[in-house]
Short mmCIF file of C-alpha atoms in Angstrom, two decimals:
data_model
loop_
_atom_site.label_atom_id
_atom_site.label_comp_id
_atom_site.label_asym_id
_atom_site.label_seq_id
_atom_site.Cartn_x
_atom_site.Cartn_y
_atom_site.Cartn_z
CA GLU A 1 131.73 95.53 89.28
CA ASP A 2 128.37 94.63 87.75
CA GLN A 3 126.61 97.69 86.44
CA VAL A 4 123.31 98.58 84.84
CA THR A 5 123.15 101.84 82.89
CA GLN A 6 119.98 103.35 81.52
CA SER A 7 119.74 106.05 78.89
CA PRO A 8 118.57 108.63 78.40
CA GLU A 9 118.04 109.85 81.97
CA ALA A 10 114.99 111.79 80.82
CA LEU A 11 112.92 111.78 77.65
CA ARG A 12 110.19 114.15 76.55
CA LEU A 13 107.91 112.96 73.74
CA GLN A 14 104.92 114.34 71.99
CA GLU A 15 101.88 112.07 72.07
CA GLY A 16 102.22 109.59 69.21
CA GLU A 17 105.99 110.08 68.85
CA SER A 18 107.58 106.63 69.13
CA SER A 19 110.97 106.12 70.77
CA SER A 20 113.18 103.64 72.64
CA LEU A 21 114.75 103.46 76.06
CA ASN A 22 118.06 101.69 76.55
CA CYS A 23 119.37 99.47 79.34
CA SER A 24 122.96 98.25 79.04
CA TYR A 25 124.62 95.91 81.50
CA THR A 26 128.02 94.43 82.29
CA VAL A 27 126.79 91.29 84.06
CA SER A 28 128.13 88.12 82.49
CA GLY A 29 125.88 85.10 82.30
CA LEU A 30 122.73 87.09 82.86
CA ARG A 31 119.89 84.98 84.24
CA GLY A 32 117.12 87.46 83.56
CA LEU A 33 116.37 91.10 82.83
CA PHE A 34 113.32 92.83 84.28
CA TRP A 35 111.53 96.03 83.28
CA TYR A 36 109.48 97.98 85.79
CA ARG A 37 107.37 101.12 85.60
CA GLN A 38 107.33 103.54 88.53
CA ASP A 39 104.77 106.32 88.96
CA PRO A 40 105.42 109.24 91.35
CA GLY A 41 104.79 108.27 94.95
CA LYS A 42 104.40 104.60 94.08
CA GLY A 43 106.54 101.51 94.11
CA PRO A 44 107.88 99.99 90.89
CA GLU A 45 105.35 97.89 88.99
CA PHE A 46 106.49 94.82 87.05
CA LEU A 47 106.23 94.93 83.25
CA PHE A 48 108.38 92.22 81.63
CA THR A 49 111.00 89.55 82.18
CA LEU A 50 113.42 88.58 79.41
CA TYR A 51 115.73 85.58 79.71
CA SER A 52 117.66 85.12 76.48
CA ALA A 53 119.10 87.17 73.63
CA GLY A 54 116.58 87.61 70.86
CA GLU A 55 113.59 87.35 73.15
CA GLU A 56 110.81 89.93 72.85
CA LYS A 57 107.80 90.70 75.03
CA GLU A 58 104.91 93.05 74.29
CA LYS A 59 102.25 94.77 76.34
CA GLU A 60 99.99 97.37 74.79
CA ARG A 61 102.27 100.12 73.41
CA LEU A 62 105.42 98.66 74.98
CA LYS A 63 107.81 96.11 73.53
CA ALA A 64 110.95 94.91 75.29
CA THR A 65 113.86 93.28 73.47
CA LEU A 66 117.09 91.73 74.70
CA THR A 67 120.58 91.31 73.24
CA LYS A 68 123.73 89.97 74.92
CA LYS A 69 124.70 93.39 76.26
CA GLU A 70 121.56 95.51 76.34
CA SER A 71 117.81 95.70 76.34
CA PHE A 72 115.49 98.16 74.69
CA LEU A 73 112.04 99.24 75.71
CA HIS A 74 110.26 100.46 72.60
CA ILE A 75 107.27 102.74 73.06
CA THR A 76 104.98 102.98 70.04
CA ALA A 77 102.61 105.94 69.70
CA PRO A 78 102.85 106.84 73.40
CA LYS A 79 100.03 108.49 75.30
CA PRO A 80 100.27 110.89 78.27
CA GLU A 81 99.38 108.01 80.62
CA ASP A 82 102.63 106.31 79.64
CA SER A 83 104.50 109.05 81.51
CA ALA A 84 106.49 107.41 84.30
CA THR A 85 109.99 106.36 85.24
CA TYR A 86 111.02 103.08 83.62
CA LEU A 87 113.52 100.94 85.50
CA CYS A 88 115.44 97.92 84.33
CA ALA A 89 117.05 95.36 86.60
CA VAL A 90 119.34 92.41 85.91
CA GLN A 91 119.51 89.08 87.67
CA PRO A 92 123.14 87.96 88.01
CA PRO A 93 124.02 84.25 87.82
CA TYR A 94 125.81 84.21 91.19
CA ASN A 95 122.79 85.41 93.14
CA THR A 96 119.49 85.13 91.35
CA ASP A 97 117.60 86.73 94.26
CA LYS A 98 119.64 89.93 94.11
CA LEU A 99 118.44 92.22 91.31
CA ILE A 100 120.74 95.05 90.24
CA PHE A 101 118.70 98.10 89.23
CA GLY A 102 119.53 100.93 86.87
CA THR A 103 118.65 104.49 87.88
CA GLY A 104 115.83 104.70 85.38
CA THR A 105 114.58 106.79 82.48
CA ARG A 106 112.02 109.45 83.32
CA LEU A 107 109.54 109.61 80.43
CA GLN A 108 107.15 112.50 79.90
CA VAL A 109 104.58 112.33 77.11
CA PHE A 110 102.83 115.57 76.24
CA PRO A 111 99.43 115.80 74.52
CA ASP B 1 94.97 90.83 96.81
CA ALA B 2 95.99 93.91 98.80
CA GLY B 3 99.57 93.84 97.59
CA VAL B 4 102.58 94.67 99.74
CA ILE B 5 101.59 97.02 102.52
CA GLN B 6 104.06 99.43 104.09
CA SER B 7 103.65 101.82 106.99
CA PRO B 8 103.98 104.62 107.63
CA ARG B 9 103.84 106.30 104.21
CA HIS B 10 105.76 109.28 105.50
CA GLU B 11 108.03 109.66 108.50
CA VAL B 12 109.70 112.86 109.63
CA THR B 13 112.05 112.59 112.56
CA GLU B 14 114.97 114.33 114.17
CA MET B 15 118.53 113.16 114.00
CA GLY B 16 119.29 110.64 116.71
CA GLN B 17 115.77 109.27 116.97
CA GLU B 18 114.84 105.65 116.35
CA VAL B 19 112.79 104.91 113.25
CA THR B 20 110.86 101.71 112.56
CA LEU B 21 109.45 100.92 109.14
CA ARG B 22 106.95 98.12 108.71
CA CYS B 23 106.02 95.77 105.90
CA LYS B 24 103.38 93.15 105.26
CA PRO B 25 104.25 91.02 102.21
CA ILE B 26 101.80 89.36 99.85
CA SER B 27 100.38 86.23 101.39
CA GLY B 28 102.15 83.12 100.13
CA HIS B 29 105.30 84.93 99.03
CA ASN B 30 108.37 83.41 100.63
CA SER B 31 110.94 86.11 99.84
CA LEU B 32 111.00 89.63 101.23
CA PHE B 33 113.32 92.46 100.25
CA TRP B 34 114.09 95.89 101.68
CA TYR B 35 115.31 98.52 99.20
CA ARG B 36 116.30 102.15 99.56
CA GLN B 37 115.78 104.64 96.71
CA THR B 38 117.56 107.97 96.30
CA MET B 39 117.97 110.26 93.31
CA MET B 40 121.72 109.77 93.28
CA ARG B 41 121.97 106.00 93.74
CA GLY B 42 118.61 104.70 92.57
CA LEU B 43 117.28 101.49 94.12
CA GLU B 44 119.71 99.71 96.42
CA LEU B 45 119.04 96.37 98.05
CA LEU B 46 119.58 96.54 101.80
CA ILE B 47 118.64 93.05 102.95
CA TYR B 48 116.47 90.13 101.93
CA PHE B 49 114.83 87.17 103.63
CA ASN B 50 113.85 83.72 102.36
CA ASN B 51 111.29 81.88 104.49
CA ASN B 52 111.76 84.47 107.26
CA VAL B 53 115.53 83.90 107.41
CA PRO B 54 117.93 86.74 106.55
CA ILE B 55 120.01 85.63 103.57
CA ASP B 56 122.08 88.64 102.57
CA ASP B 57 122.45 91.83 104.57
CA SER B 58 125.55 93.10 102.77
CA GLY B 59 123.64 96.14 101.56
CA MET B 60 122.84 97.38 105.05
CA PRO B 61 124.83 100.62 105.33
CA GLU B 62 126.03 100.19 108.89
CA ASP B 63 125.19 98.84 112.30
CA ARG B 64 122.59 101.52 112.82
CA PHE B 65 120.35 99.55 110.46
CA SER B 66 118.67 96.30 111.46
CA ALA B 67 115.85 94.21 110.02
CA LYS B 68 113.71 91.42 111.36
CA MET B 69 111.10 89.07 110.02
CA PRO B 70 109.44 87.38 112.99
CA ASN B 71 106.86 85.60 110.82
CA ALA B 72 105.81 85.19 107.20
CA SER B 73 103.47 88.16 107.27
CA PHE B 74 105.53 90.89 108.90
CA SER B 75 108.93 92.54 108.69
CA THR B 76 110.52 95.64 110.18
CA LEU B 77 113.47 97.81 109.25
CA LYS B 78 114.87 99.83 112.13
CA ILE B 79 117.33 102.71 112.09
CA GLN B 80 118.83 103.69 115.42
CA PRO B 81 120.06 106.37 115.69
CA SER B 82 118.84 108.03 112.51
CA GLU B 83 120.95 110.55 110.59
CA PRO B 84 120.05 113.11 107.89
CA ARG B 85 121.84 111.02 105.23
CA ASP B 86 119.31 108.23 105.87
CA SER B 87 116.63 110.38 104.24
CA ALA B 88 115.27 108.39 101.29
CA VAL B 89 112.30 106.32 100.20
CA TYR B 90 112.39 102.82 101.63
CA PHE B 91 110.61 100.08 99.73
CA CYS B 92 109.62 96.62 100.77
CA ALA B 93 109.04 93.99 98.08
CA SER B 94 108.05 90.35 98.08
CA SER B 95 108.19 87.54 95.57
CA GLY B 96 107.01 83.98 95.23
CA GLY B 97 110.32 82.51 94.10
CA THR B 98 113.65 83.01 92.35
CA ASN B 99 112.31 83.74 88.88
CA SER B 100 109.16 85.46 90.06
CA PRO B 101 108.99 89.24 89.72
CA LEU B 102 109.21 91.47 92.74
CA HIS B 103 106.02 93.12 93.95
CA PHE B 104 106.75 96.42 95.63
CA GLY B 105 104.88 98.35 98.26
CA ASN B 106 104.36 102.09 97.87
CA GLY B 107 107.26 102.90 100.12
CA THR B 108 107.97 104.95 103.21
CA ARG B 109 109.40 108.41 102.61
CA LEU B 110 111.79 109.08 105.47
CA THR B 111 113.03 112.57 106.27
CA VAL B 112 115.59 112.99 109.03
CA THR B 113 116.22 116.60 110.07
#
C-alpha cells in the first residue's frame, strides 16, 4: 500500500532556530510531491511542487528538496508566523489526480 | 479571486439527521475534490469530479455518503443518515488540471451528536 509518512509529528523551535521536516514515501514512480501549509481553522495552502530527485524550490525561509524516497522542508531562521501544520502529498503514477497526504508536522515557533 | 467557498463553516446535528455540505470551486477550475480530515487519519480523499463527472468515489465510506456536481460552479456532499463517527472537517478543493496544485476551501467542521 502506498504510504506517506511525515516526521516529526510535532516540532517546537525557538525563533531563529533552523530545522528540517521530513516526508518519506513508498510510492514507486512518483509523478510529483506537494508541500502545503495549514493554519488552524483554514484549508491547506499550496507551497511547492517537486517533480524529480535533486530538485529544490525556495520561498522566503522555506526550502523544499526531493530525493527518490523522501523530501525535506528546511526552515531557516523561522519566525513565529511560520507556526502551522505542514503537509506533504504525493502524486502516484497510476492516478495523477489522487494525491496521497501525510498526517503532517505541527510546527510551533516561539519568540 | 474569492477562492473555494464552502458552507456552512460549522454544522452540529444529531445522529440520524441529513447533512448537506456545499462547495463553490474557483471559476475555470475543471476538477473538484472532497476530502475529510481527522486527527487520526489526516486528509482522506472521498470523491473527485472532472468536468462535473464523478471519476473516483472509492474513498466514500459507505452508501450514506453521496456527492453531486450539477454544474461547474457548485457541488454538494450529503450524509444521510449521519452518525457520530462522521464528525470531522470536510474540505472541498479545486484545481485547473492534473499537475496544477489543489486550492482548498476553509472547510466545514461537522459534529454529529
